[in-house]
PDB file of C-alpha atoms and ligand atoms in Angstrom:
ATOM      1  CA  MET A 174     -13.723  23.160  -4.932  1.00 93.00           C
ATOM      2  CA  PHE A 175     -11.987  20.957  -7.279  1.00 97.00           C
ATOM      3  CA  GLN A 176     -13.463  17.889  -8.743  1.00 97.00           C
ATOM      4  CA  ALA A 177     -12.485  15.002 -11.055  1.00 98.00           C
ATOM      5  CA  ILE A 178     -14.189  11.986 -12.622  1.00 97.00           C
ATOM      6  CA  TYR A 179     -12.266   9.040 -14.095  1.00 96.00           C
ATOM      7  CA  SER A 180     -13.186   5.359 -15.313  1.00 93.00           C
ATOM      8  CA  SER A 181     -10.847   2.385 -15.279  1.00 94.00           C
ATOM      9  CA  GLU A 182     -11.038  -1.433 -15.951  1.00 92.00           C
ATOM     10  CA  HIS A 183     -10.319  -4.241 -13.697  1.00 92.00           C
ATOM     11  CA  PHE A 184      -9.622  -7.966 -13.790  1.00 91.00           C
ATOM     12  CA  LEU A 185     -10.438  -8.638  -9.994  1.00 94.00           C
ATOM     13  CA  PRO A 186     -11.952 -12.018  -9.484  1.00 92.00           C
ATOM     14  CA  VAL A 187     -15.334 -11.671  -9.018  1.00 86.00           C
ATOM     15  CA  ASP A 188     -18.251 -14.060  -7.885  1.00 83.00           C
ATOM     16  CA  SER A 189     -21.337 -15.220  -9.769  1.00 78.00           C
ATOM     17  CA  ARG A 190     -22.937 -11.704  -8.769  1.00 73.00           C
ATOM     18  CA  GLY A 191     -19.797  -9.764  -9.991  1.00 76.00           C
ATOM     19  CA  TYR A 192     -18.842  -8.704  -6.535  1.00 81.00           C
ATOM     20  CA  SER A 193     -15.362  -8.882  -5.034  1.00 87.00           C
ATOM     21  CA  PRO A 194     -14.206  -8.576  -1.593  1.00 91.00           C
ATOM     22  CA  GLU A 195     -11.470  -6.373  -2.810  1.00 93.00           C
ATOM     23  CA  PHE A 196     -14.306  -3.712  -3.595  1.00 90.00           C
ATOM     24  CA  ARG A 197     -14.793  -3.520   0.352  1.00 89.00           C
ATOM     25  CA  THR A 198     -11.312  -3.303   1.075  1.00 93.00           C
ATOM     26  CA  ILE A 199     -10.838  -0.197  -1.416  1.00 94.00           C
ATOM     27  CA  THR A 200     -13.744   1.458  -0.366  1.00 91.00           C
ATOM     28  CA  GLU A 201     -13.073   1.347   3.457  1.00 90.00           C
ATOM     29  CA  GLY A 202      -9.626   2.467   2.961  1.00 93.00           C
ATOM     30  CA  ALA A 203     -10.652   5.101   0.816  1.00 94.00           C
ATOM     31  CA  ARG A 204     -13.216   6.456   3.497  1.00 91.00           C
ATOM     32  CA  ARG A 205     -10.602   6.489   6.277  1.00 92.00           C
ATOM     33  CA  ARG A 206      -7.896   8.311   4.226  1.00 94.00           C
ATOM     34  CA  ASN A 207     -10.230  10.885   2.245  1.00 95.00           C
ATOM     35  CA  GLU A 208     -11.817  11.838   5.616  1.00 92.00           C
ATOM     36  CA  ASP A 209      -8.459  13.234   6.689  1.00 91.00           C
ATOM     37  CA  ARG A 210      -7.936  15.099   3.344  1.00 94.00           C
ATOM     38  CA  GLN A 211     -11.273  16.703   3.092  1.00 94.00           C
ATOM     39  CA  ILE A 212     -12.368  14.549   0.030  1.00 96.00           C
ATOM     40  CA  THR A 213     -15.696  13.442  -0.790  1.00 94.00           C
ATOM     41  CA  GLY A 214     -16.861  11.548  -3.800  1.00 94.00           C
ATOM     42  CA  PHE A 215     -18.710   8.541  -5.147  1.00 92.00           C
ATOM     43  CA  LEU A 216     -17.037   5.064  -6.514  1.00 92.00           C
ATOM     44  CA  ILE A 217     -18.975   2.576  -8.790  1.00 89.00           C
ATOM     45  CA  CYS A 218     -17.459  -0.994  -8.554  1.00 87.00           C
ATOM     46  CA  ALA A 219     -18.961  -2.868 -11.559  1.00 84.00           C
ATOM     47  CA  SER A 220     -17.752  -6.275 -12.268  1.00 81.00           C
ATOM     48  CA  SER A 221     -15.322  -5.334 -14.795  1.00 85.00           C
ATOM     49  CA  TRP A 222     -14.811  -1.383 -14.406  1.00 89.00           C
ATOM     50  CA  PHE A 223     -14.816   1.290 -11.926  1.00 92.00           C
ATOM     51  CA  CYS A 224     -16.003   4.749 -12.095  1.00 92.00           C
ATOM     52  CA  GLN A 225     -15.140   7.510  -9.366  1.00 95.00           C
ATOM     53  CA  VAL A 226     -15.814  11.075  -8.734  1.00 96.00           C
ATOM     54  CA  LEU A 227     -13.367  12.917  -6.372  1.00 97.00           C
ATOM     55  CA  GLU A 228     -13.978  16.358  -4.968  1.00 96.00           C
ATOM     56  CA  GLY A 229     -11.889  18.512  -2.380  1.00 97.00           C
ATOM     57  CA  PRO A 230      -8.824  20.592  -2.335  1.00 97.00           C
ATOM     58  CA  GLU A 231      -7.126  20.794  -5.782  1.00 97.00           C
ATOM     59  CA  ALA A 232      -3.820  19.637  -4.480  1.00 97.00           C
ATOM     60  CA  HIS A 233      -5.305  16.733  -2.520  1.00 97.00           C
ATOM     61  CA  VAL A 234      -7.490  15.494  -5.296  1.00 98.00           C
ATOM     62  CA  MET A 235      -4.659  15.512  -7.887  1.00 98.00           C
ATOM     63  CA  GLU A 236      -2.150  13.893  -5.324  1.00 98.00           C
ATOM     64  CA  LEU A 237      -4.956  11.085  -4.935  1.00 98.00           C
ATOM     65  CA  LEU A 238      -5.437  10.842  -8.763  1.00 98.00           C
ATOM     66  CA  GLU A 239      -1.769  10.328  -9.165  1.00 98.00           C
ATOM     67  CA  ARG A 240      -1.908   7.466  -6.408  1.00 98.00           C
ATOM     68  CA  ILE A 241      -4.864   5.990  -7.839  1.00 98.00           C
ATOM     69  CA  GLU A 242      -3.593   5.771 -11.386  1.00 98.00           C
ATOM     70  CA  ASP A 243      -0.473   3.526 -10.155  1.00 98.00           C
ATOM     71  CA  ASP A 244      -2.903   1.027  -8.327  1.00 98.00           C
ATOM     72  CA  PRO A 245      -2.214  -2.299  -9.707  1.00 98.00           C
ATOM     73  CA  ARG A 246      -5.721  -3.441  -9.211  1.00 97.00           C
ATOM     74  CA  HIS A 247      -6.948  -1.472 -12.060  1.00 97.00           C
ATOM     75  CA  HIS A 248      -5.898  -0.231 -15.494  1.00 95.00           C
ATOM     76  CA  CYS A 249      -7.029   1.916 -18.583  1.00 93.00           C
ATOM     77  CA  PHE A 250      -7.414   4.488 -16.175  1.00 95.00           C
ATOM     78  CA  GLN A 251      -8.657   7.620 -17.951  1.00 94.00           C
ATOM     79  CA  ILE A 252      -9.536  10.936 -16.405  1.00 95.00           C
ATOM     80  CA  LEU A 253     -12.880  12.346 -18.074  1.00 94.00           C
ATOM     81  CA  GLN A 254     -13.192  15.653 -16.760  1.00 96.00           C
ATOM     82  CA  THR A 255     -11.675  17.976 -13.975  1.00 97.00           C
ATOM     83  CA  GLN A 256     -13.295  21.003 -12.974  1.00 97.00           C
ATOM     84  CA  CYS A 257     -13.727  23.998 -10.435  1.00 97.00           C
ATOM     85  CA  THR A 258     -17.035  23.837  -8.560  1.00 95.00           C
ATOM     86  CA  ARG A 259     -18.741  25.956  -6.030  1.00 94.00           C
ATOM     87  CA  ASP A 260     -20.165  23.090  -4.003  1.00 93.00           C
ATOM     88  CA  ARG A 261     -19.701  19.604  -3.335  1.00 94.00           C
ATOM     89  CA  GLU A 262     -21.650  16.962  -5.490  1.00 92.00           C
ATOM     90  CA  PHE A 263     -21.461  14.106  -2.847  1.00 91.00           C
ATOM     91  CA  PRO A 264     -21.023  16.071   0.484  1.00 87.00           C
ATOM     92  CA  SER A 265     -22.141  13.349   2.644  1.00 79.00           C
ATOM     93  CA  TRP A 266     -20.023  10.707   1.396  1.00 76.00           C
ATOM     94  CA  SER A 267     -16.329  10.424   2.416  1.00 79.00           C
ATOM     95  CA  MET A 268     -16.391   7.798  -0.374  1.00 78.00           C
ATOM     96  CA  ALA A 269     -19.549   5.758  -1.059  1.00 78.00           C
ATOM     97  CA  GLY A 270     -18.855   2.627  -2.900  1.00 76.00           C
ATOM     98  CA  VAL A 271     -21.519   1.047  -4.733  1.00 76.00           C
ATOM     99  CA  THR A 272     -21.392  -2.383  -6.790  1.00 74.00           C
ATOM    100  CA  LEU A 273     -23.525  -3.431  -9.231  1.00 64.00           C
ATOM    101  CA  SER A 274     -23.842  -6.814  -8.072  1.00 58.00           C
ATOM    102  CA  SER A 275     -24.727  -6.415  -4.453  1.00 52.00           C
ATOM    103  CA  SER A 276     -27.702  -4.755  -5.696  1.00 55.00           C
ATOM    104  CA  ALA A 277     -30.843  -4.110  -5.003  1.00 58.00           C
ATOM    105  CA  ILE A 278     -32.988  -4.356  -7.977  1.00 62.00           C
ATOM    106  CA  VAL A 279     -33.092  -0.457  -7.951  1.00 66.00           C
ATOM    107  CA  LEU A 280     -29.613  -0.296  -8.667  1.00 70.00           C
ATOM    108  CA  GLN A 281     -29.677  -2.744 -11.259  1.00 69.00           C
ATOM    109  CA  LEU A 282     -32.593  -0.897 -12.959  1.00 70.00           C
ATOM    110  CA  ILE A 283     -30.592   2.547 -12.674  1.00 75.00           C
ATOM    111  CA  LEU A 284     -27.713   0.942 -14.662  1.00 73.00           C
ATOM    112  CA  LEU A 285     -29.744  -0.827 -17.119  1.00 70.00           C
ATOM    113  CA  GLU A 286     -31.738   1.991 -18.099  1.00 73.00           C
ATOM    114  CA  ARG A 287     -28.545   3.944 -19.051  1.00 75.00           C
ATOM    115  CA  GLN A 288     -27.394   0.706 -20.766  1.00 74.00           C
ATOM    116  CA  PHE A 289     -24.542   0.152 -18.460  1.00 75.00           C
ATOM    117  CA  GLY A 290     -23.842  -3.568 -17.583  1.00 67.00           C
ATOM    118  CA  ARG A 291     -21.035  -5.880 -16.736  1.00 60.00           C
ATOM    119  CA  ARG A 292     -20.054  -6.174 -20.330  1.00 59.00           C
ATOM    120  CA  HIS A 293     -20.081  -2.607 -21.116  1.00 63.00           C
ATOM    121  CA  PRO A 294     -17.110  -0.879 -19.597  1.00 65.00           C
ATOM    122  CA  PRO A 295     -17.462   2.771 -19.367  1.00 75.00           C
ATOM    123  CA  ARG A 296     -14.825   3.940 -21.913  1.00 74.00           C
ATOM    124  CA  ASP A 297     -16.935   5.424 -24.359  1.00 76.00           C
ATOM    125  CA  ARG A 298     -19.229   7.099 -22.196  1.00 83.00           C
ATOM    126  CA  THR A 299     -18.858  10.850 -21.297  1.00 88.00           C
ATOM    127  CA  ALA A 300     -18.058  12.612 -18.137  1.00 91.00           C
ATOM    128  CA  SER A 301     -21.581  13.726 -17.912  1.00 91.00           C
ATOM    129  CA  GLU A 302     -23.062  10.466 -18.544  1.00 88.00           C
ATOM    130  CA  LEU A 303     -21.127   9.266 -15.854  1.00 89.00           C
ATOM    131  CA  PHE A 304     -21.670  12.092 -13.480  1.00 90.00           C
ATOM    132  CA  ASP A 305     -25.439  11.385 -14.173  1.00 89.00           C
ATOM    133  CA  LEU A 306     -25.002   7.767 -13.256  1.00 86.00           C
ATOM    134  CA  CYS A 307     -23.238   8.599 -10.002  1.00 88.00           C
ATOM    135  CA  ARG A 308     -25.815  11.039  -9.190  1.00 88.00           C
ATOM    136  CA  ALA A 309     -28.668   8.643  -9.826  1.00 85.00           C
ATOM    137  CA  LEU A 310     -27.258   5.791  -7.691  1.00 82.00           C
ATOM    138  CA  SER A 311     -26.255   8.404  -4.857  1.00 82.00           C
ATOM    139  CA  ALA A 312     -29.706   9.523  -4.692  1.00 81.00           C
ATOM    140  CA  ALA A 313     -31.303   5.731  -4.780  1.00 76.00           C
ATOM    141  CA  ALA A 314     -28.970   5.178  -2.002  1.00 72.00           C
ATOM    142  CA  SER A 315     -30.088   7.947  -0.046  1.00 70.00           C
ATOM    143  CA  ARG A 316     -33.589   6.791  -0.371  1.00 65.00           C
ATOM    144  CA  GLU A 317     -33.485   3.083   0.205  1.00 54.00           C
ATOM    145  CA  VAL A 318     -30.686   0.991  -0.804  1.00 49.00           C
ATOM    146  CA  ALA A 319     -28.152   1.440   1.744  1.00 46.00           C
ATOM    147  CA  PRO A 320     -27.595  -2.505   2.221  1.00 45.00           C
ATOM    148  CA  ALA A 321     -26.324  -2.274  -1.396  1.00 46.00           C
ATOM    149  CA  PHE A 322     -23.311  -0.053  -0.332  1.00 47.00           C
ATOM    150  CA  VAL A 323     -19.966  -2.050   0.554  1.00 43.00           C
TER     151      VAL A 323
HETATM  152  C1  LIG B 536     -10.822   2.019  -7.860  1.00 62.40           C
HETATM  153  C2  LIG B 536      -9.905   2.598  -7.001  1.00 62.40           C
HETATM  154  C3  LIG B 536     -10.529   3.589  -6.057  1.00 62.40           C
HETATM  155  C4  LIG B 536      -9.684   4.077  -4.970  1.00 62.40           C
HETATM  156  N1  LIG B 536      -9.938   5.315  -4.491  1.00 62.40           N
HETATM  157  C5  LIG B 536      -9.296   5.736  -3.542  1.00 62.40           C
HETATM  158  C6  LIG B 536      -9.854   6.869  -2.757  1.00 62.40           C
HETATM  159  O1  LIG B 536     -10.979   7.693  -2.872  1.00 62.40           O
HETATM  160  N2  LIG B 536      -8.932   7.318  -1.569  1.00 62.40           N
HETATM  161  C7  LIG B 536      -7.771   6.503  -1.311  1.00 62.40           C
HETATM  162  O2  LIG B 536      -7.128   7.301  -0.494  1.00 62.40           O
HETATM  163  N3  LIG B 536      -7.431   5.522  -2.017  1.00 62.40           N
HETATM  164  C8  LIG B 536      -8.164   5.188  -2.868  1.00 62.40           C
HETATM  165  N4  LIG B 536      -7.778   3.987  -3.758  1.00 62.40           N
HETATM  166  C9  LIG B 536      -6.459   3.372  -3.285  1.00 62.40           C
HETATM  167  C10 LIG B 536      -5.244   3.877  -3.642  1.00 62.40           C
HETATM  168  O3  LIG B 536      -5.133   3.524  -4.987  1.00 62.40           O
HETATM  169  C11 LIG B 536      -4.026   3.441  -2.724  1.00 62.40           C
HETATM  170  O4  LIG B 536      -3.772   2.376  -2.633  1.00 62.40           O
HETATM  171  C12 LIG B 536      -4.257   4.246  -1.387  1.00 62.40           C
HETATM  172  O5  LIG B 536      -4.452   5.424  -1.510  1.00 62.40           O
HETATM  173  C13 LIG B 536      -3.046   3.921  -0.470  1.00 62.40           C
HETATM  174  O6  LIG B 536      -1.938   4.491  -1.122  1.00 62.40           O
HETATM  175  P1  LIG B 536      -0.358   4.223  -0.541  1.00 62.40           P
HETATM  176  O7  LIG B 536      -0.330   2.884  -0.313  1.00 62.40           O
HETATM  177  O8  LIG B 536       0.255   4.982  -1.421  1.00 62.40           O
HETATM  178  O9  LIG B 536      -0.261   5.172   0.844  1.00 62.40           O
HETATM  179  C14 LIG B 536      -8.476   3.326  -4.598  1.00 62.40           C
HETATM  180  C15 LIG B 536      -7.985   2.559  -5.563  1.00 62.40           C
HETATM  181  C16 LIG B 536      -8.939   1.853  -6.699  1.00 62.40           C
HETATM  182  C17 LIG B 536      -8.248   0.668  -7.334  1.00 62.40           C
END
């Protein structure tokens, strides 16, 4: 299994809660296409940045990373880590998309606890910090905050 994590920044227009309808478009399209390619993962859509974990067959993940990098909806695309793993970290999500703003208080707290916020793009964060964040949000989502998902 091949796994990659990247971060990027965006200027998509967001509402007062930091939500953009484009998040839903991106996430729904991703889910549809990823299922066909055995790709799973986790996508955080914050009000000015994205962070995504992609996992699946190496060729498929690499091809997708190239496509995502070229996507004009974001910039400062930066791959933080790639690695081979035995198992999937996010087997149940063909692509879960979580937004900081549609948030349930739980999500806000998890982000704040880790000092992420809309003014703090993840460019200085390490891959393992961002991984931990994805894991924590995924666990919170499985427990109780499904409505926060787009
Ligand atoms: C932050 C972000 C995450 C994305 N994640 C995925 C993804 O997981 N899977 C996917 O197929 N497309 C994803 N996309 C969309 C791709 O960039 C691209 O638009 C899509 O794959 C269609 O590519 P095509 O027009 O070349 O067929 C994402 C785009 C952005 C901006």
